[in-house]
Amino acid sequence: MESDAKFLILLNSGRILIQDDGNGRHTLPSPADISLTADPEKEGRFRFSQPVEAEALSVDPDTICGADSRQRWVPLRESAILIPECQYSAAAKASELIHWDSTSRYCSVCGAKMERTTEISKSCASCHREIWPAISPAIIVLVLRDDKALLVHAKTFSGPFYGLVAGFVETGESLEECVRREVREETSLEITDIRYFGSQSWPFPSQLMLGFTARYESGDIRFADGELTSGGFFSRDDLPLIPSPPSIARRMIDAWISHSI
C-alpha cells in the first residue's frame, strides 16, 4: 500500500502484525512490506508522528496479500517485549484510537453520526457536540509490611501469577482515596503512608494505570468482594509467579526486590 509513514500498525482482534528484521530482532513492518487487496476506508485509520511516524488501521488478515514468513500476528501485550519500546508505544496508542473510533460512531446526545475532525477528536454532524478519546484512570498499589509485599491473584488474571491490588477510580474520589478503598474492599486491610510511584498507559482497551506504594496499618486479609481468589504477604526469597514485563506491576515489584522502594 502507498504511504509515506515510516511504519504500519496493523491491528486485528487485539493482535498486531510484526516482522523479523533479518537480524534476529522484531519490528513493525513498513508500508513497502505490506500489500492489501483493498484500500482501507478513512474511518478506523489514523496517522501520527509521535512516538514514531506511523499509520495505523484495523484490518482483516485475509486482506494482506502474499505470505511472508518473516511476519506474524501476536497479541499487543506480547509485542511489548519483542519490538522497540517506541514502536510498542505507538501500537498501544493506535489500539486505543481504533477502539475509540469504533465505539463512538454516533452522538450520545442526539444519535446523529459523529465525524472525525482531527486524529483525536470528533464532532456531531447534527448538534455539533465534540468528543475526544476517553481514558479511564485506575490505581495499582504495592502494600508493604515490614520486609514483605502483598501479592494477590485475581479471578480475571490470564495466568497463575500473583500481582498487585488494583482498581478503577470512582467519580468524586481522589487517587489516594481510591487506593485506600480498593485495598479495603479487596483485602479488608487498612493502609497508611501512600506514595506515588509512577504511571503507565494500559491500552486494554484504554486505561491509565497510576502506581502507588503504601504501608500496612492494620487488619487481617479477607477477600470480601470476590474479585481476589488468594494472596498474602511474601518475602523477596519466597515469591510466587509474578507479572511479566513491561507491566507497571512488574516494575514496582522489581523495584521492591532491588530495595529501590
mmCIF file with all atom_site columns, N, CA and C in Angstrom, residues 182-233:
data_model
loop_
_atom_site.group_PDB
_atom_site.id
_atom_site.type_symbol
_atom_site.label_atom_id
_atom_site.label_alt_id
_atom_site.label_comp_id
_atom_site.label_asym_id
_atom_site.label_entity_id
_atom_site.label_seq_id
_atom_site.pdbx_PDB_ins_code
_atom_site.Cartn_x
_atom_site.Cartn_y
_atom_site.Cartn_z
_atom_site.occupancy
_atom_site.B_iso_or_equiv
_atom_site.pdbx_formal_charge
_atom_site.auth_seq_id
_atom_site.auth_comp_id
_atom_site.auth_asym_id
_atom_site.auth_atom_id
_atom_site.pdbx_PDB_model_num
ATOM 1   N N  . GLU A 1 182 ? -9.811  0.592   47.498 1.00 0.00 ? 182 GLU A N  1
ATOM 2   C CA . GLU A 1 182 ? -9.583  -0.664  46.796 1.00 0.00 ? 182 GLU A CA 1
ATOM 3   C C  . GLU A 1 182 ? -8.912  -1.695  47.704 1.00 0.00 ? 182 GLU A C  1
ATOM 4   N N  . VAL A 1 183 ? -7.923  -1.265  48.480 1.00 0.00 ? 183 VAL A N  1
ATOM 5   C CA . VAL A 1 183 ? -7.257  -2.199  49.390 1.00 0.00 ? 183 VAL A CA 1
ATOM 6   C C  . VAL A 1 183 ? -8.247  -2.697  50.442 1.00 0.00 ? 183 VAL A C  1
ATOM 7   N N  . ARG A 1 184 ? -9.056  -1.794  50.967 1.00 0.00 ? 184 ARG A N  1
ATOM 8   C CA . ARG A 1 184 ? -10.033 -2.186  51.980 1.00 0.00 ? 184 ARG A CA 1
ATOM 9   C C  . ARG A 1 184 ? -11.085 -3.133  51.395 1.00 0.00 ? 184 ARG A C  1
ATOM 10  N N  . GLU A 1 185 ? -11.612 -2.806  50.223 1.00 0.00 ? 185 GLU A N  1
ATOM 11  C CA . GLU A 1 185 ? -12.659 -3.624  49.626 1.00 0.00 ? 185 GLU A CA 1
ATOM 12  C C  . GLU A 1 185 ? -12.160 -5.011  49.226 1.00 0.00 ? 185 GLU A C  1
ATOM 13  N N  . GLU A 1 186 ? -10.941 -5.069  48.713 1.00 0.00 ? 186 GLU A N  1
ATOM 14  C CA . GLU A 1 186 ? -10.451 -6.338  48.171 1.00 0.00 ? 186 GLU A CA 1
ATOM 15  C C  . GLU A 1 186 ? -9.754  -7.212  49.205 1.00 0.00 ? 186 GLU A C  1
ATOM 16  N N  . THR A 1 187 ? -9.192  -6.609  50.263 1.00 0.00 ? 187 THR A N  1
ATOM 17  C CA . THR A 1 187 ? -8.427  -7.407  51.234 1.00 0.00 ? 187 THR A CA 1
ATOM 18  C C  . THR A 1 187 ? -8.838  -7.190  52.683 1.00 0.00 ? 187 THR A C  1
ATOM 19  N N  . SER A 1 188 ? -9.685  -6.190  52.949 1.00 0.00 ? 188 SER A N  1
ATOM 20  C CA . SER A 1 188 ? -10.108 -5.827  54.310 1.00 0.00 ? 188 SER A CA 1
ATOM 21  C C  . SER A 1 188 ? -8.984  -5.195  55.133 1.00 0.00 ? 188 SER A C  1
ATOM 22  N N  . LEU A 1 189 ? -7.867  -4.836  54.510 1.00 0.00 ? 189 LEU A N  1
ATOM 23  C CA . LEU A 1 189 ? -6.742  -4.232  55.222 1.00 0.00 ? 189 LEU A CA 1
ATOM 24  C C  . LEU A 1 189 ? -6.838  -2.709  55.220 1.00 0.00 ? 189 LEU A C  1
ATOM 25  N N  . GLU A 1 190 ? -6.275  -2.098  56.254 1.00 0.00 ? 190 GLU A N  1
ATOM 26  C CA . GLU A 1 190 ? -6.130  -0.642  56.312 1.00 0.00 ? 190 GLU A CA 1
ATOM 27  C C  . GLU A 1 190 ? -4.661  -0.307  56.048 1.00 0.00 ? 190 GLU A C  1
ATOM 28  N N  . ILE A 1 191 ? -4.431  0.772   55.312 1.00 0.00 ? 191 ILE A N  1
ATOM 29  C CA . ILE A 1 191 ? -3.071  1.140   54.921 1.00 0.00 ? 191 ILE A CA 1
ATOM 30  C C  . ILE A 1 191 ? -2.783  2.589   55.275 1.00 0.00 ? 191 ILE A C  1
ATOM 31  N N  . THR A 1 192 ? -1.504  2.928   55.248 1.00 0.00 ? 192 THR A N  1
ATOM 32  C CA . THR A 1 192 ? -1.072  4.289   55.521 1.00 0.00 ? 192 THR A CA 1
ATOM 33  C C  . THR A 1 192 ? 0.143   4.604   54.643 1.00 0.00 ? 192 THR A C  1
ATOM 34  N N  . ASP A 1 193 ? 0.639   5.842   54.731 1.00 0.00 ? 193 ASP A N  1
ATOM 35  C CA . ASP A 1 193 ? 1.861   6.265   54.028 1.00 0.00 ? 193 ASP A CA 1
ATOM 36  C C  . ASP A 1 193 ? 1.774   5.981   52.526 1.00 0.00 ? 193 ASP A C  1
ATOM 37  N N  . ILE A 1 194 ? 0.722   6.469   51.887 1.00 0.00 ? 194 ILE A N  1
ATOM 38  C CA . ILE A 1 194 ? 0.523   6.267   50.445 1.00 0.00 ? 194 ILE A CA 1
ATOM 39  C C  . ILE A 1 194 ? 1.443   7.208   49.672 1.00 0.00 ? 194 ILE A C  1
ATOM 40  N N  . ARG A 1 195 ? 2.217   6.629   48.761 1.00 0.00 ? 195 ARG A N  1
ATOM 41  C CA . ARG A 1 195 ? 3.165   7.430   47.974 1.00 0.00 ? 195 ARG A CA 1
ATOM 42  C C  . ARG A 1 195 ? 3.073   7.066   46.497 1.00 0.00 ? 195 ARG A C  1
ATOM 43  N N  . TYR A 1 196 ? 3.198   8.105   45.666 1.00 0.00 ? 196 TYR A N  1
ATOM 44  C CA . TYR A 1 196 ? 3.130   7.903   44.206 1.00 0.00 ? 196 TYR A CA 1
ATOM 45  C C  . TYR A 1 196 ? 4.405   7.246   43.699 1.00 0.00 ? 196 TYR A C  1
ATOM 46  N N  . PHE A 1 197 ? 4.260   6.268   42.803 1.00 0.00 ? 197 PHE A N  1
ATOM 47  C CA . PHE A 1 197 ? 5.404   5.572   42.215 1.00 0.00 ? 197 PHE A CA 1
ATOM 48  C C  . PHE A 1 197 ? 5.630   5.969   40.755 1.00 0.00 ? 197 PHE A C  1
ATOM 49  N N  . GLY A 1 198 ? 4.589   5.924   39.941 1.00 0.00 ? 198 GLY A N  1
ATOM 50  C CA . GLY A 1 198 ? 4.712   6.216   38.516 1.00 0.00 ? 198 GLY A CA 1
ATOM 51  C C  . GLY A 1 198 ? 3.442   5.808   37.797 1.00 0.00 ? 198 GLY A C  1
ATOM 52  N N  . SER A 1 199 ? 3.417   5.970   36.489 1.00 0.00 ? 199 SER A N  1
ATOM 53  C CA . SER A 1 199 ? 2.212   5.657   35.725 1.00 0.00 ? 199 SER A CA 1
ATOM 54  C C  . SER A 1 199 ? 2.557   4.910   34.455 1.00 0.00 ? 199 SER A C  1
ATOM 55  N N  . GLN A 1 200 ? 1.531   4.342   33.841 1.00 0.00 ? 200 GLN A N  1
ATOM 56  C CA . GLN A 1 200 ? 1.716   3.589   32.611 1.00 0.00 ? 200 GLN A CA 1
ATOM 57  C C  . GLN A 1 200 ? 0.416   3.583   31.811 1.00 0.00 ? 200 GLN A C  1
ATOM 58  N N  . SER A 1 201 ? 0.529   3.877   30.530 1.00 0.00 ? 201 SER A N  1
ATOM 59  C CA . SER A 1 201 ? -0.618  3.699   29.643 1.00 0.00 ? 201 SER A CA 1
ATOM 60  C C  . SER A 1 201 ? -0.907  2.204   29.546 1.00 0.00 ? 201 SER A C  1
ATOM 61  N N  . TRP A 1 202 ? -2.171  1.847   29.644 1.00 0.00 ? 202 TRP A N  1
ATOM 62  C CA . TRP A 1 202 ? -2.565  0.432   29.602 1.00 0.00 ? 202 TRP A CA 1
ATOM 63  C C  . TRP A 1 202 ? -3.704  0.297   28.586 1.00 0.00 ? 202 TRP A C  1
ATOM 64  N N  . PRO A 1 203 ? -3.369  0.013   27.336 1.00 0.00 ? 203 PRO A N  1
ATOM 65  C CA . PRO A 1 203 ? -4.358  0.081   26.251 1.00 0.00 ? 203 PRO A CA 1
ATOM 66  C C  . PRO A 1 203 ? -5.233  -1.159  26.106 1.00 0.00 ? 203 PRO A C  1
ATOM 67  N N  . PHE A 1 204 ? -5.855  -1.600  27.213 1.00 0.00 ? 204 PHE A N  1
ATOM 68  C CA . PHE A 1 204 ? -6.659  -2.826  27.176 1.00 0.00 ? 204 PHE A CA 1
ATOM 69  C C  . PHE A 1 204 ? -8.045  -2.610  27.781 1.00 0.00 ? 204 PHE A C  1
ATOM 70  N N  . PRO A 1 205 ? -8.918  -1.725  27.248 1.00 0.00 ? 205 PRO A N  1
ATOM 71  C CA . PRO A 1 205 ? -8.661  -1.032  25.986 1.00 0.00 ? 205 PRO A CA 1
ATOM 72  C C  . PRO A 1 205 ? -8.137  0.399   26.117 1.00 0.00 ? 205 PRO A C  1
ATOM 73  N N  . SER A 1 206 ? -8.373  1.077   27.277 1.00 0.00 ? 206 SER A N  1
ATOM 74  C CA . SER A 1 206 ? -7.991  2.499   27.326 1.00 0.00 ? 206 SER A CA 1
ATOM 75  C C  . SER A 1 206 ? -7.849  2.988   28.758 1.00 0.00 ? 206 SER A C  1
ATOM 76  N N  . GLN A 1 207 ? -6.925  2.373   29.491 1.00 0.00 ? 207 GLN A N  1
ATOM 77  C CA . GLN A 1 207 ? -6.703  2.769   30.877 1.00 0.00 ? 207 GLN A CA 1
ATOM 78  C C  . GLN A 1 207 ? -5.388  3.536   31.050 1.00 0.00 ? 207 GLN A C  1
ATOM 79  N N  . LEU A 1 208 ? -5.333  4.300   32.127 1.00 0.00 ? 208 LEU A N  1
ATOM 80  C CA . LEU A 1 208 ? -4.089  4.895   32.590 1.00 0.00 ? 208 LEU A CA 1
ATOM 81  C C  . LEU A 1 208 ? -3.864  4.354   33.987 1.00 0.00 ? 208 LEU A C  1
ATOM 82  N N  . MET A 1 209 ? -2.814  3.557   34.165 1.00 0.00 ? 209 MET A N  1
ATOM 83  C CA . MET A 1 209 ? -2.509  2.955   35.458 1.00 0.00 ? 209 MET A CA 1
ATOM 84  C C  . MET A 1 209 ? -1.605  3.887   36.252 1.00 0.00 ? 209 MET A C  1
ATOM 85  N N  . LEU A 1 210 ? -2.015  4.202   37.478 1.00 0.00 ? 210 LEU A N  1
ATOM 86  C CA . LEU A 1 210 ? -1.249  5.068   38.361 1.00 0.00 ? 210 LEU A CA 1
ATOM 87  C C  . LEU A 1 210 ? -0.785  4.248   39.551 1.00 0.00 ? 210 LEU A C  1
ATOM 88  N N  . GLY A 1 211 ? 0.532   4.090   39.685 1.00 0.00 ? 211 GLY A N  1
ATOM 89  C CA . GLY A 1 211 ? 1.102   3.215   40.694 1.00 0.00 ? 211 GLY A CA 1
ATOM 90  C C  . GLY A 1 211 ? 1.421   3.928   41.998 1.00 0.00 ? 211 GLY A C  1
ATOM 91  N N  . PHE A 1 212 ? 1.130   3.245   43.109 1.00 0.00 ? 212 PHE A N  1
ATOM 92  C CA . PHE A 1 212 ? 1.409   3.783   44.443 1.00 0.00 ? 212 PHE A CA 1
ATOM 93  C C  . PHE A 1 212 ? 2.018   2.689   45.317 1.00 0.00 ? 212 PHE A C  1
ATOM 94  N N  . THR A 1 213 ? 2.753   3.121   46.314 1.00 0.00 ? 213 THR A N  1
ATOM 95  C CA . THR A 1 213 ? 3.171   2.222   47.389 1.00 0.00 ? 213 THR A CA 1
ATOM 96  C C  . THR A 1 213 ? 2.441   2.653   48.656 1.00 0.00 ? 213 THR A C  1
ATOM 97  N N  . ALA A 1 214 ? 2.298   1.722   49.590 1.00 0.00 ? 214 ALA A N  1
ATOM 98  C CA . ALA A 1 214 ? 1.646   2.034   50.866 1.00 0.00 ? 214 ALA A CA 1
ATOM 99  C C  . ALA A 1 214 ? 2.162   1.076   51.920 1.00 0.00 ? 214 ALA A C  1
ATOM 100 N N  . ARG A 1 215 ? 1.951   1.429   53.167 1.00 0.00 ? 215 ARG A N  1
ATOM 101 C CA . ARG A 1 215 ? 2.362   0.592   54.292 1.00 0.00 ? 215 ARG A CA 1
ATOM 102 C C  . ARG A 1 215 ? 1.131   -0.005  54.973 1.00 0.00 ? 215 ARG A C  1
ATOM 103 N N  . TYR A 1 216 ? 1.264   -1.272  55.341 1.00 0.00 ? 216 TYR A N  1
ATOM 104 C CA . TYR A 1 216 ? 0.215   -1.938  56.109 1.00 0.00 ? 216 TYR A CA 1
ATOM 105 C C  . TYR A 1 216 ? 0.026   -1.219  57.435 1.00 0.00 ? 216 TYR A C  1
ATOM 106 N N  . GLU A 1 217 ? -1.236  -1.019  57.815 1.00 0.00 ? 217 GLU A N  1
ATOM 107 C CA . GLU A 1 217 ? -1.530  -0.387  59.100 1.00 0.00 ? 217 GLU A CA 1
ATOM 108 C C  . GLU A 1 217 ? -2.220  -1.360  60.050 1.00 0.00 ? 217 GLU A C  1
ATOM 109 N N  . SER A 1 218 ? -3.277  -2.038  59.590 1.00 0.00 ? 218 SER A N  1
ATOM 110 C CA . SER A 1 218 ? -3.994  -2.956  60.475 1.00 0.00 ? 218 SER A CA 1
ATOM 111 C C  . SER A 1 218 ? -4.904  -3.875  59.669 1.00 0.00 ? 218 SER A C  1
ATOM 112 N N  . GLY A 1 219 ? -5.389  -4.916  60.355 1.00 0.00 ? 219 GLY A N  1
ATOM 113 C CA . GLY A 1 219 ? -6.373  -5.808  59.760 1.00 0.00 ? 219 GLY A CA 1
ATOM 114 C C  . GLY A 1 219 ? -5.815  -7.155  59.354 1.00 0.00 ? 219 GLY A C  1
ATOM 115 N N  . ASP A 1 220 ? -6.733  -8.088  59.097 1.00 0.00 ? 220 ASP A N  1
ATOM 116 C CA . ASP A 1 220 ? -6.406  -9.417  58.606 1.00 0.00 ? 220 ASP A CA 1
ATOM 117 C C  . ASP A 1 220 ? -6.950  -9.567  57.191 1.00 0.00 ? 220 ASP A C  1
ATOM 118 N N  . ILE A 1 221 ? -6.208  -10.266 56.347 1.00 0.00 ? 221 ILE A N  1
ATOM 119 C CA . ILE A 1 221 ? -6.613  -10.417 54.949 1.00 0.00 ? 221 ILE A CA 1
ATOM 120 C C  . ILE A 1 221 ? -7.892  -11.246 54.846 1.00 0.00 ? 221 ILE A C  1
ATOM 121 N N  . ARG A 1 222 ? -8.907  -10.646 54.234 1.00 0.00 ? 222 ARG A N  1
ATOM 122 C CA . ARG A 1 222 ? -10.143 -11.340 53.899 1.00 0.00 ? 222 ARG A CA 1
ATOM 123 C C  . ARG A 1 222 ? -10.580 -10.855 52.531 1.00 0.00 ? 222 ARG A C  1
ATOM 124 N N  . PHE A 1 223 ? -10.837 -11.776 51.631 1.00 0.00 ? 223 PHE A N  1
ATOM 125 C CA . PHE A 1 223 ? -11.229 -11.408 50.272 1.00 0.00 ? 223 PHE A CA 1
ATOM 126 C C  . PHE A 1 223 ? -12.749 -11.271 50.222 1.00 0.00 ? 223 PHE A C  1
ATOM 127 N N  . ALA A 1 224 ? -13.189 -10.081 50.589 1.00 0.00 ? 224 ALA A N  1
ATOM 128 C CA . ALA A 1 224 ? -14.615 -9.874  50.835 1.00 0.00 ? 224 ALA A CA 1
ATOM 129 C C  . ALA A 1 224 ? -15.452 -9.690  49.567 1.00 0.00 ? 224 ALA A C  1
ATOM 130 N N  . ASP A 1 225 ? -14.915 -9.017  48.545 1.00 0.00 ? 225 ASP A N  1
ATOM 131 C CA . ASP A 1 225 ? -15.765 -8.674  47.400 1.00 0.00 ? 225 ASP A CA 1
ATOM 132 C C  . ASP A 1 225 ? -15.731 -9.693  46.273 1.00 0.00 ? 225 ASP A C  1
ATOM 133 N N  . GLY A 1 226 ? -14.945 -10.758 46.409 1.00 0.00 ? 226 GLY A N  1
ATOM 134 C CA . GLY A 1 226 ? -14.942 -11.816 45.406 1.00 0.00 ? 226 GLY A CA 1
ATOM 135 C C  . GLY A 1 226 ? -14.055 -11.589 44.199 1.00 0.00 ? 226 GLY A C  1
ATOM 136 N N  . GLU A 1 227 ? -13.383 -10.428 44.125 1.00 0.00 ? 227 GLU A N  1
ATOM 137 C CA . GLU A 1 227 ? -12.528 -10.160 42.968 1.00 0.00 ? 227 GLU A CA 1
ATOM 138 C C  . GLU A 1 227 ? -11.196 -10.906 43.061 1.00 0.00 ? 227 GLU A C  1
ATOM 139 N N  . LEU A 1 228 ? -10.709 -11.125 44.296 1.00 0.00 ? 228 LEU A N  1
ATOM 140 C CA . LEU A 1 228 ? -9.453  -11.835 44.502 1.00 0.00 ? 228 LEU A CA 1
ATOM 141 C C  . LEU A 1 228 ? -9.736  -13.256 44.969 1.00 0.00 ? 228 LEU A C  1
ATOM 142 N N  . THR A 1 229 ? -8.883  -14.192 44.541 1.00 0.00 ? 229 THR A N  1
ATOM 143 C CA . THR A 1 229 ? -9.065  -15.591 44.930 1.00 0.00 ? 229 THR A CA 1
ATOM 144 C C  . THR A 1 229 ? -8.061  -16.047 45.981 1.00 0.00 ? 229 THR A C  1
ATOM 145 N N  . SER A 1 230 ? -6.900  -15.412 46.033 1.00 0.00 ? 230 SER A N  1
ATOM 146 C CA . SER A 1 230 ? -5.882  -15.777 47.019 1.00 0.00 ? 230 SER A CA 1
ATOM 147 C C  . SER A 1 230 ? -4.834  -14.679 47.093 1.00 0.00 ? 230 SER A C  1
ATOM 148 N N  . GLY A 1 231 ? -3.972  -14.773 48.103 1.00 0.00 ? 231 GLY A N  1
ATOM 149 C CA . GLY A 1 231 ? -2.909  -13.781 48.240 1.00 0.00 ? 231 GLY A CA 1
ATOM 150 C C  . GLY A 1 231 ? -2.373  -13.751 49.657 1.00 0.00 ? 231 GLY A C  1
ATOM 151 N N  . GLY A 1 232 ? -1.343  -12.947 49.841 1.00 0.00 ? 232 GLY A N  1
ATOM 152 C CA . GLY A 1 232 ? -0.730  -12.826 51.149 1.00 0.00 ? 232 GLY A CA 1
ATOM 153 C C  . GLY A 1 232 ? 0.522   -11.981 51.064 1.00 0.00 ? 232 GLY A C  1
ATOM 154 N N  . PHE A 1 233 ? 1.214   -11.854 52.187 1.00 0.00 ? 233 PHE A N  1
ATOM 155 C CA . PHE A 1 233 ? 2.467   -11.106 52.224 1.00 0.00 ? 233 PHE A CA 1
ATOM 156 C C  . PHE A 1 233 ? 3.623   -12.079 51.978 1.00 0.00 ? 233 PHE A C  1
#
